[in-house]
Each structure stands twice: as C-alpha cells, then as structure tokens.
Amino acid sequence: MGILSKIATNDGHGENSPYFDGWKAYDSNPFHLTNNPTGVIQMGLAENQLCFDLIENWLKDHPEASICTPEGVHEFQDIALFQDYHGLPTFRNAVAKFMSRVRGNKVTLDPNNIVMSGGATGAAETISFCIADPGDAFLIPSPHYPAFDRDVCWRTRVNLVPVVCESSNNFNLTITALESAYKEAQDAGIRVKGLIINNPSNPLGTTLDRKTLKSIVRFINEKGIHLVCDEIYAATVFCQPDFISISEILEEVECNKNLVHILYSLSKDMGLPGFRVGIIYSYNKDVVSIARKMSSFGLVSTQTQHLIASMLSDDDFVERYLAESAKRLALRHRTLTRGLAQVGISSLKSNAGLFFWMDLRRLLKEPTFEEELKLWRVIIHEVKLNVSPGQSFHCSEPGWFRVCFANMDCETMEIALRRIRAFVLQSQEAEVPVKRHRWSNNLRLSFSSTRCEDSMMTPRVMTPHSPMPHSPLVRAV
Amino acid sequence: MAIEIEQQPSVGLSKIAVSDTHGEDSPYFAGWKAYDENPYHESNNPDGVIQMGLAENQVSFDLLEKYLEQHSEASNWGRGTGISAFRENALYQDYHGLETFRKAMASFMEKIRGGRAKFDPNRVVLTAGATAANELLTFILADPGDALLVPTPYYPGFDRDIRWRTGVKIVPIHTDSKNNFRITRQALEEAYSKAQSQNIKVRGVLITNPSNPLGAAVEKTVLEDILEFVTCKNIHLVSDEIYSGSVFCPNEFVSVAEILHARNYKDAERVHIVYSLSKDLGLPGFRVGTIYSYNDKVVTTARRMSSFSLVSSQTQHLLASMLSDTKFTDNYIKTNRERLRKRYEFIIEGLRKSGIECLKGNAGLFCWMNLSPYLDTPTREGELAIWDSIMHEVKLNISPGSSCHCSEPGWFRVCFANMSQQTLEVALKRLHDFMEKRKIEKSLLL
C-alpha cells in the first residue's frame, strides 16, 4: 500500500510529547464532586466555564437566534444554503462590533477586514500560509502556547524561532531579546518573515504595556517583517492594567499597517470552543483577500454564524457579559493566588487569562527540567491535580507551572486549593522538597482520551477503534 | 488619528499567496459575477440572469423544515436537560467528533448504499466540508511536487483543493465522448506514464462517483479496473462520493465501499472515501464533510489535521438528531431521489425539444449538455463564444466544459436543482427561443 506523505509521518502534529501522564491520570480517574471526590482535578485545560448561565439565559429569551425553533425556522433554508466565504454580513458586523467593544471602543474595527477560519487553530495556520514560505520562520516569545508548533509549522513547513523571556524580569519581552533572536536567525541563514505575539499571554496571563507594544511595532517596521498578534484572551482581562490591543497602538505610532494582523476567536472569551469561530483581522487588503479564499477550508457553520450574529449584536447582553465575566475571573484568580501565597507559593503577577503562572522553583530538588517533570508527576499522582509543566510551553527555566482556574465550579476550585496547600505544607514539614515515589515512566501507553487542548499535546496514540470513556469532555455524546 | 508612512509596494507575502492556484480567475467564476450583478427573480427581476452554474440541492428543504417543526429536541442542545447540555455542546471540541453524530453519519452513508456496505463510526473523520476533506487527504497522501491522477472533466474546485496550499499536482486522465467519458485502463496508464516521463511521482487517483460534471455514476467494471490499477501501482484511491445520495435510481450506483465489502476488505488500506451533506441534504452552509478511510494511520492523521477545520458542535448536534431518525432518513432519501429524477427528466426533455442532447445521466444536480454541433469552430474559443452568448443574450449562467478541463470543446454543465420548477421552465423557454433563432439565422446564411 502506498506510503503516506512526509507531513503525515512526521511529528509535526505535536502529540508525541512525553506529557501525557497528566491526561491519562485525569482520564482514568476524573474528579467528580459527588461520584469521585478523590479523583484528579483537571487544571490543565484553558476553558472558560464561568459565564454559561448568562449565555443560556440569553438563548432562552431569544429562540429566534436558532434556525431550528419555531421562531427561527423560517430562516433555515437561506442560512443552510449560504456558503459565501465573506460570511453572513450580520455575523461580520457583529464580530467587528464585539471586538471593538472588547477594546473599550478605543478603536473601530472594519467588518470588511474580518475573515473566518476554523477556530484560532485555523487562523494561525492560514496566516502562516499567507505570509511565509516553507523554510521561513517566525520569531515567537517563549514561554508560549505549545500548539503554535503545530498550527504555524506542521503543514506549512514554516519554523518557529523562540525569543527567550526570563523570570528575572518577570518574563517581559525585551527589544534586546528580539534583536538578539533576529540576528541569530539571520546568521544561521534563516529567513524571518514575522513575529508572533500572544497578548494577553498564554501561559503567563499578562498583558503587554504600551511601551513594549510600541517598541515591537518599531522593531517589525525596521526589519520589514510581519506582526501577528494573537489576541484570543482579549476579553479575559480581569483587573488593571487595561488591555491594550495592537489596533490601538496603530493609531498612535507610525507603522506600515500592511504588516499587521490580528488573530481572534470566541473559544476563550465566550467559552465556545466547540463552535469553531476563528477570526483573522488584517490591515493588509491583499492578506484579507487571500485569507478569505483560504477560509474555504475552514468556514464557520452558518448555523453558528447566525446564532453568534444575533447574540453579539445585543449590546446590553455584551455589556453585561463582559463585565460579569471579568468579575468572576478576578474572583477566581484572587482566591487561588492568595490561597497559594499564604503557603508561600507565589505566581507571576497577572491580570488576564484563564490561568496563572505558578512558581514552584523552590520545590525542585535541583533546577533542572528532569526535576520539573518529577515534581509534575508527584502533583498528578499524589496531589491529584493536572497542571501543566513549564517545559511544555518551551519555558527556558524549570519550576514554573500553568494552573487553569476557569474550567471548574467553585467547590472544585476550593478542593484543588486545599490539596495544593496541604501538599506544600507537607513538603515543608518533610524537609525534602518533594516526596519521592517511583512512578513508572511508561510514557508510550495507549490511552483513551480526547483532543489536542492547548495545554499540552494530546497524545492520541490509539487506534481509531478505541472508545473514549470517562472524560467529561466527551460526555456530550 | 492614524499616522501612516508611505505605503510600500507589495510587502512580502508567500508564494502560495501570490499564485493564482486558488483558481478564481477562471471563466467558471466570470458567470458568477454576471449573475451577482443581475440575478433573476420571478417577480422583481424576470429578465435577470438565471443561475444554472450552482450545484445546489433546493428540491427537498420542505422535508428538513418539517422535521424541525416536529422535533423540538433538535433545537435543544442535548439530552433533555436543556441548560447544562448547552454547556457540554459548546465546550465540545474533541476532534473525534460527537459519537452520536459519527454514528448517524455512518448509518446514513449505509442507507444511501442500500446497506450493501458497512461504515464504522470510528473511521469517520469530520471536516468543515468536502473542500477541507479533499485538501486534507492530499496533504496526507502526497508530498509537494507529487501528483494525483484525476479523470477529466472534473469539478473546477479540485484545482484549488488538491493543489493550492499542498503544492501537489493534478495529472489528468483523459476521457472521450465517443465512449461516454468512461475512464479506460488505457487512459489510466497513459496518465501515469505521462507523469513518470516528467519525473512526477504519482501518489493516487481521485475519482468523483457519481461524477461532477457528468451527472453519471461510475460503472462497476470501471471501478474494478481502477482498483486493479491502483493496486498494481501501489498507490491510493480517493473516491469523492459527495453525490451518492443524489442518484435517481439506487441500483445504478455502486460505491467503492461495496466492492471492498464484497472482497472482505482485502487491500482496502489504500482506499479513502470523501462525503459531505452539502449536496444530498442541501446544507452547504453548515460545512459538514467527512473522510472515511480503511487505513488506520490515515484516520489517525486525518483526525489530527481536522483540528484546522472541525465541524461546529452546534451543527453536529442538530444533524446527529436528524440523521439518527431512520423514519426521516428513509423518507428523505427516497423522496429526494424521486424529485431529482423528475427534474432531470424534465430538463432533458426540454433540451431535447430545443435540439440539444445530453450525456445519459443518472445522478447529481446537473446534466452534461452537448452543444458541440452548434459551435462556430470546434475549439475552446468556439465554446467560450457560445457560452458568452448564452450568458449575455439568453441570460443563463451555465458552466463551460473547459473550466472542468474537458478535452473536447462544446460540453456544458447545467444545474437544475437550485431553482423552482417555474424558473426551470423559464430557463428552458429562453434556451429554446435562442436555439430557434440560431436555426433561422443559420438557414438564412445558407
């Protein structure tokens, strides 16, 4: 039988990483408040589950937003037939308005620059196809979202060149680091086509300040390279400083706007990852045109476009939602980070995201990545929490972990906090940084879980015949 | 206040971005523009351009709407509890796809094939439309510079789906009107040799069955020939069966799945089927495509790649509901076929009265019309000239065979399922008048 392509047989999908202990542990023993209170709590999943009640109530009050209800079915045929890659005008308008509102209405985004994609996953890949040729590279600050390796590089055959950010200055992105990474790439004969930034940052949970954003813009203009700003967490900013989008900066500094592109999605801000609403917003008319043609490969279902258009056009709802979401995220964040601080665990000061960046360096026996992995296994198997080790984000220093807090209810969060506190106190008493257990390092077990979430590459080394039990993520079946 | 520096000329984009392999500059799309500028409307614009270049299925929407009216659970989000079911559905981004939906799809595909093939829900990979499915499969089966063999005439969109971002080539397998555009062993071998002579590695054959634009199912013996050919060359076979539910007479369609089933799936690992609900159910906006592969590695890899183009969970839920309802699907399949058959017979008869013959068809949303006797010159230019007249004088948008890479000039694809019966009558009358006028003009010239 004919062999498969290089793309099909390489590791570009990112799932063959050694990090599947956490997922396996969770899937085989998932926490449930009543049915399994000693199970593993999932804190490796950057989902926003805090405001579904608001959306559910809105849906109840607006049956016409669905094309299946008696109130909405008269639109069924038109919606079902519409496959124009420009998208429903109502959808584009509503998304542009929403994105502008999320930016405090300090900018007005143009619906004509809005292009659909298969989630932010599709958006990142598409922009990569538009801007770079095989063998070219993007600079990207680390630590960063692991799946960028797949999204930006896999089928495009483009490379990522990390720009290392360090804890010594709170992982801030410096021009020195950018210049140095750029030069190194050049010296190595690598053609850098652009810089990708994630603002607010996953995994850091921080936003970029005005000064840094301006110097980034100066940098890319000087080098004549593109700037791709993934602003997927824009509406998860829950306290000061306010979010500053690149779109604002473009109004304030000299810039060749043809170099700037924003990636967005409703998966995080609105908690709707299943709906696959990805957006590319480009200031470059050619890129808008090309990306739109490419969007044929990942259009948003018109059924979903119709629903979202309806929802996001409701100004009152949007106001209430954004305000309430920020409040609830702030509370979660505060409760957890303070609770940890009380037992001497600090985290990077952050104002956004669905997670925080926890500092467990002092619990490492030695400052190595092996020790980080060992600590991580202990947290999974003993503390029964699935958190994400910093190395999966390409962090240059061991000991940092990303902890998600918006994908569970309050009681679960309290239990998680209690467990970490108990563990930390216990470790302090025991006088060794970490209790040692011999865990079998059988990393290549086949297991039964789900998809590639953004925390780590889901290691799906399974045959198509394996069912997927237990994970609540597939309970929708 | 935006302070902009002087716009630099083309800022660097990729080669893919600046190429025209997206295919939108072809005449196939020029007709679209004419239609968009002056669309026909029964009452508001009765002299406008009638769209006959769009392979859409609008004949059975009433059945879908009736289903929705009678089944309120399709508008709820999930199993009964309403509220939290929404949350589960909205969060569900697993690239395996909802199990209920995969099961429903598999069973629907079985029904279409009269139960003569079995489909395992665990081999169903979901993608945002057949567009995504075909590109994805190409990424998996071929490297840049390699080729897939595709019989002509073929769906113009393949030029983009198979080639654009993948860097893969299409080498045509030529077919001839003399034997009804049948794919022959000789043509397969010739295409393969041609590729070889250009040092191009052939990775597979892509067929569409039933065929677009021919509107005919591929015969069983031909399928067997193709299977033998790909086995002998040790390459893949992709069978795009997007029109499988639109065959007028069920026993005239044989899916490659049936042949494999009869052989106990011996050597099936090289075969992959593409399907979608855009044509059979008339739901192109919902972006529901699938890849069904008998190859484990292809299924796993396709699933991973589908992350770039998943089907909205909201849509998966709606369709799982609908397609699990066997009473609905049985009735839909039967009624849809019947209505398409009636439309087909109506248009064939109408064209015949105008002196126009078509290829004998038995499937699809279009017929393959032969205007070669009426070309001024038997060339592509002659074809485009008559196409231009039909577009601007007759005000019908039909698709010229050259845009489908047909090797003989004068053939046109004419869609009949994307309009009301009344509009079809208007279109046929216009064509009839045009042909009569030409006859008179020709006789005056003699």
Short mmCIF file of N, CA and C in Angstrom, two decimals, chain B residues 214-291:
data_model
loop_
_atom_site.label_atom_id
_atom_site.label_comp_id
_atom_site.label_asym_id
_atom_site.label_seq_id
_atom_site.Cartn_x
_atom_site.Cartn_y
_atom_site.Cartn_z
N LEU B 214 -20.33 15.15 -15.01
CA LEU B 214 -21.07 14.29 -15.94
C LEU B 214 -22.48 13.95 -15.49
N GLY B 215 -22.69 13.92 -14.16
CA GLY B 215 -24.01 13.56 -13.67
C GLY B 215 -24.32 12.09 -13.87
N ALA B 216 -23.27 11.27 -13.82
CA ALA B 216 -23.47 9.84 -14.02
C ALA B 216 -22.62 9.06 -13.03
N ALA B 217 -23.15 7.92 -12.59
CA ALA B 217 -22.40 7.06 -11.67
C ALA B 217 -21.32 6.32 -12.46
N VAL B 218 -20.21 6.03 -11.80
CA VAL B 218 -19.14 5.27 -12.44
C VAL B 218 -19.53 3.80 -12.44
N GLU B 219 -19.39 3.15 -13.60
CA GLU B 219 -19.80 1.74 -13.69
C GLU B 219 -18.95 0.83 -12.84
N LYS B 220 -19.56 -0.28 -12.43
CA LYS B 220 -18.86 -1.22 -11.54
C LYS B 220 -17.58 -1.75 -12.17
N THR B 221 -17.65 -2.10 -13.45
CA THR B 221 -16.46 -2.65 -14.10
C THR B 221 -15.33 -1.62 -14.14
N VAL B 222 -15.70 -0.37 -14.31
CA VAL B 222 -14.69 0.68 -14.34
C VAL B 222 -14.06 0.83 -12.96
N LEU B 223 -14.90 0.77 -11.93
CA LEU B 223 -14.38 0.85 -10.56
C LEU B 223 -13.40 -0.28 -10.30
N GLU B 224 -13.75 -1.46 -10.80
CA GLU B 224 -12.87 -2.60 -10.60
C GLU B 224 -11.55 -2.41 -11.33
N ASP B 225 -11.63 -1.86 -12.53
CA ASP B 225 -10.40 -1.54 -13.28
C ASP B 225 -9.53 -0.57 -12.49
N ILE B 226 -10.17 0.45 -11.96
CA ILE B 226 -9.41 1.47 -11.23
C ILE B 226 -8.77 0.86 -9.99
N LEU B 227 -9.50 0.03 -9.30
CA LEU B 227 -8.95 -0.62 -8.10
C LEU B 227 -7.75 -1.48 -8.46
N GLU B 228 -7.89 -2.19 -9.57
CA GLU B 228 -6.78 -3.03 -10.02
C GLU B 228 -5.57 -2.18 -10.34
N PHE B 229 -5.84 -1.07 -11.02
CA PHE B 229 -4.77 -0.16 -11.42
C PHE B 229 -4.02 0.37 -10.20
N VAL B 230 -4.75 0.88 -9.21
CA VAL B 230 -4.06 1.47 -8.06
C VAL B 230 -3.32 0.41 -7.25
N THR B 231 -3.88 -0.80 -7.24
CA THR B 231 -3.20 -1.88 -6.52
C THR B 231 -1.89 -2.22 -7.21
N CYS B 232 -1.98 -2.33 -8.52
CA CYS B 232 -0.79 -2.66 -9.31
C CYS B 232 0.30 -1.61 -9.14
N LYS B 233 -0.08 -0.35 -9.13
CA LYS B 233 0.91 0.71 -9.00
C LYS B 233 1.24 1.02 -7.54
N ASN B 234 0.53 0.36 -6.64
CA ASN B 234 0.72 0.59 -5.21
C ASN B 234 0.51 2.06 -4.83
N ILE B 235 -0.60 2.61 -5.27
CA ILE B 235 -0.94 3.99 -4.95
C ILE B 235 -2.33 4.04 -4.31
N HIS B 236 -2.76 5.22 -3.92
CA HIS B 236 -4.04 5.39 -3.21
C HIS B 236 -5.20 5.62 -4.16
N LEU B 237 -6.40 5.40 -3.64
CA LEU B 237 -7.61 5.76 -4.38
C LEU B 237 -8.49 6.59 -3.47
N VAL B 238 -8.82 7.81 -3.93
CA VAL B 238 -9.77 8.64 -3.19
C VAL B 238 -11.04 8.68 -4.02
N SER B 239 -12.15 8.29 -3.39
CA SER B 239 -13.43 8.31 -4.09
C SER B 239 -14.31 9.37 -3.44
N ASP B 240 -14.51 10.47 -4.17
CA ASP B 240 -15.36 11.54 -3.64
C ASP B 240 -16.80 11.18 -4.00
N GLU B 241 -17.56 10.78 -2.99
CA GLU B 241 -18.93 10.29 -3.23
C GLU B 241 -19.96 11.29 -2.72
N ILE B 242 -19.66 12.55 -2.91
CA ILE B 242 -20.50 13.62 -2.38
C ILE B 242 -21.91 13.63 -2.96
N TYR B 243 -22.08 13.04 -4.17
CA TYR B 243 -23.41 12.99 -4.79
C TYR B 243 -24.07 11.62 -4.64
N SER B 244 -23.54 10.78 -3.75
CA SER B 244 -24.04 9.40 -3.66
C SER B 244 -25.51 9.33 -3.27
N GLY B 245 -26.02 10.35 -2.56
CA GLY B 245 -27.42 10.32 -2.18
C GLY B 245 -28.31 10.94 -3.23
N SER B 246 -27.69 11.38 -4.32
CA SER B 246 -28.46 12.05 -5.36
C SER B 246 -28.53 11.21 -6.62
N VAL B 247 -28.45 9.91 -6.47
CA VAL B 247 -28.59 9.01 -7.62
C VAL B 247 -30.08 8.74 -7.79
N PHE B 248 -30.58 8.92 -9.01
CA PHE B 248 -32.01 8.80 -9.23
C PHE B 248 -32.50 7.37 -9.06
N CYS B 249 -31.70 6.41 -9.53
CA CYS B 249 -32.09 5.01 -9.40
C CYS B 249 -31.07 4.30 -8.54
N PRO B 250 -31.43 3.94 -7.33
CA PRO B 250 -30.46 3.42 -6.36
C PRO B 250 -29.62 2.26 -6.86
N ASN B 251 -30.18 1.41 -7.68
CA ASN B 251 -29.36 0.26 -8.07
C ASN B 251 -28.38 0.59 -9.20
N GLU B 252 -28.34 1.86 -9.60
CA GLU B 252 -27.37 2.21 -10.64
C GLU B 252 -26.10 2.80 -10.06
N PHE B 253 -26.03 2.89 -8.75
CA PHE B 253 -24.83 3.43 -8.14
C PHE B 253 -24.11 2.33 -7.38
N VAL B 254 -22.83 2.18 -7.67
CA VAL B 254 -22.00 1.25 -6.92
C VAL B 254 -20.89 2.05 -6.27
N SER B 255 -20.80 1.97 -4.96
CA SER B 255 -19.74 2.67 -4.26
C SER B 255 -18.53 1.75 -4.18
N VAL B 256 -17.36 2.34 -4.14
CA VAL B 256 -16.16 1.52 -3.98
C VAL B 256 -16.24 0.74 -2.66
N ALA B 257 -16.99 1.29 -1.71
CA ALA B 257 -17.14 0.61 -0.41
C ALA B 257 -17.81 -0.76 -0.58
N GLU B 258 -18.75 -0.83 -1.52
CA GLU B 258 -19.45 -2.10 -1.74
C GLU B 258 -18.51 -3.15 -2.31
N ILE B 259 -17.67 -2.73 -3.24
CA ILE B 259 -16.73 -3.66 -3.86
C ILE B 259 -15.76 -4.18 -2.79
N LEU B 260 -15.29 -3.27 -1.94
CA LEU B 260 -14.36 -3.69 -0.90
C LEU B 260 -15.05 -4.62 0.10
N HIS B 261 -16.28 -4.30 0.42
CA HIS B 261 -17.05 -5.14 1.35
C HIS B 261 -17.18 -6.54 0.80
N ALA B 262 -17.48 -6.63 -0.51
CA ALA B 262 -17.63 -7.95 -1.14
C ALA B 262 -16.32 -8.72 -1.15
N ARG B 263 -15.20 -7.98 -1.11
CA ARG B 263 -13.89 -8.65 -1.11
C ARG B 263 -13.35 -8.82 0.29
N ASN B 264 -14.22 -8.60 1.28
CA ASN B 264 -13.76 -8.69 2.67
C ASN B 264 -12.65 -7.70 3.03
N TYR B 265 -12.70 -6.60 2.37
CA TYR B 265 -11.74 -5.52 2.65
C TYR B 265 -10.29 -5.89 2.43
N LYS B 266 -10.07 -6.81 1.53
CA LYS B 266 -8.69 -7.16 1.19
C LYS B 266 -8.07 -5.96 0.50
N ASP B 267 -6.90 -5.58 0.95
CA ASP B 267 -6.15 -4.49 0.32
C ASP B 267 -6.91 -3.16 0.31
N ALA B 268 -7.78 -2.98 1.33
CA ALA B 268 -8.60 -1.77 1.35
C ALA B 268 -7.85 -0.56 1.89
N GLU B 269 -6.68 -0.79 2.46
CA GLU B 269 -5.99 0.31 3.13
C GLU B 269 -5.58 1.45 2.22
N ARG B 270 -5.68 1.23 0.93
CA ARG B 270 -5.29 2.31 0.03
C ARG B 270 -6.50 3.15 -0.39
N VAL B 271 -7.70 2.81 0.15
CA VAL B 271 -8.92 3.47 -0.31
C VAL B 271 -9.49 4.42 0.74
N HIS B 272 -9.92 5.59 0.29
CA HIS B 272 -10.45 6.62 1.19
C HIS B 272 -11.65 7.27 0.50
N ILE B 273 -12.71 7.41 1.26
CA ILE B 273 -13.93 7.97 0.69
C ILE B 273 -14.19 9.35 1.28
N VAL B 274 -14.58 10.30 0.42
CA VAL B 274 -14.95 11.63 0.90
C VAL B 274 -16.45 11.79 0.75
N TYR B 275 -17.07 12.37 1.74
CA TYR B 275 -18.51 12.62 1.67
C TYR B 275 -18.83 13.97 2.32
N SER B 276 -20.05 14.43 2.10
CA SER B 276 -20.45 15.71 2.66
C SER B 276 -21.98 15.79 2.62
N LEU B 277 -22.55 16.66 3.44
CA LEU B 277 -24.00 16.82 3.42
C LEU B 277 -24.43 18.02 2.57
N SER B 278 -23.47 18.62 1.88
CA SER B 278 -23.76 19.85 1.13
C SER B 278 -24.68 19.63 -0.05
N LYS B 279 -24.59 18.46 -0.66
CA LYS B 279 -25.36 18.21 -1.87
C LYS B 279 -26.61 17.39 -1.58
N ASP B 280 -26.42 16.23 -0.94
CA ASP B 280 -27.54 15.35 -0.69
C ASP B 280 -28.58 15.99 0.22
N LEU B 281 -28.13 16.68 1.25
CA LEU B 281 -29.08 17.31 2.17
C LEU B 281 -29.28 18.79 1.87
N GLY B 282 -28.48 19.33 0.94
CA GLY B 282 -28.66 20.73 0.61
C GLY B 282 -28.24 21.68 1.71
N LEU B 283 -27.18 21.33 2.45
CA LEU B 283 -26.75 22.16 3.58
C LEU B 283 -25.31 22.65 3.44
N PRO B 284 -24.97 23.31 2.33
CA PRO B 284 -23.57 23.70 2.14
C PRO B 284 -23.08 24.68 3.20
N GLY B 285 -23.99 25.49 3.73
CA GLY B 285 -23.56 26.49 4.72
C GLY B 285 -23.08 25.88 6.02
N PHE B 286 -23.51 24.66 6.30
CA PHE B 286 -23.19 24.05 7.60
C PHE B 286 -21.80 23.44 7.68
N ARG B 287 -21.15 23.33 6.52
CA ARG B 287 -19.77 22.83 6.48
C ARG B 287 -19.63 21.47 7.16
N VAL B 288 -20.29 20.48 6.58
CA VAL B 288 -20.19 19.13 7.14
C VAL B 288 -19.59 18.20 6.11
N GLY B 289 -18.33 17.84 6.31
CA GLY B 289 -17.67 16.93 5.40
C GLY B 289 -17.13 15.76 6.18
N THR B 290 -16.85 14.67 5.46
CA THR B 290 -16.21 13.59 6.16
C THR B 290 -15.24 12.83 5.28
N ILE B 291 -14.23 12.28 5.93
CA ILE B 291 -13.29 11.36 5.30
C ILE B 291 -13.54 10.01 5.94
#
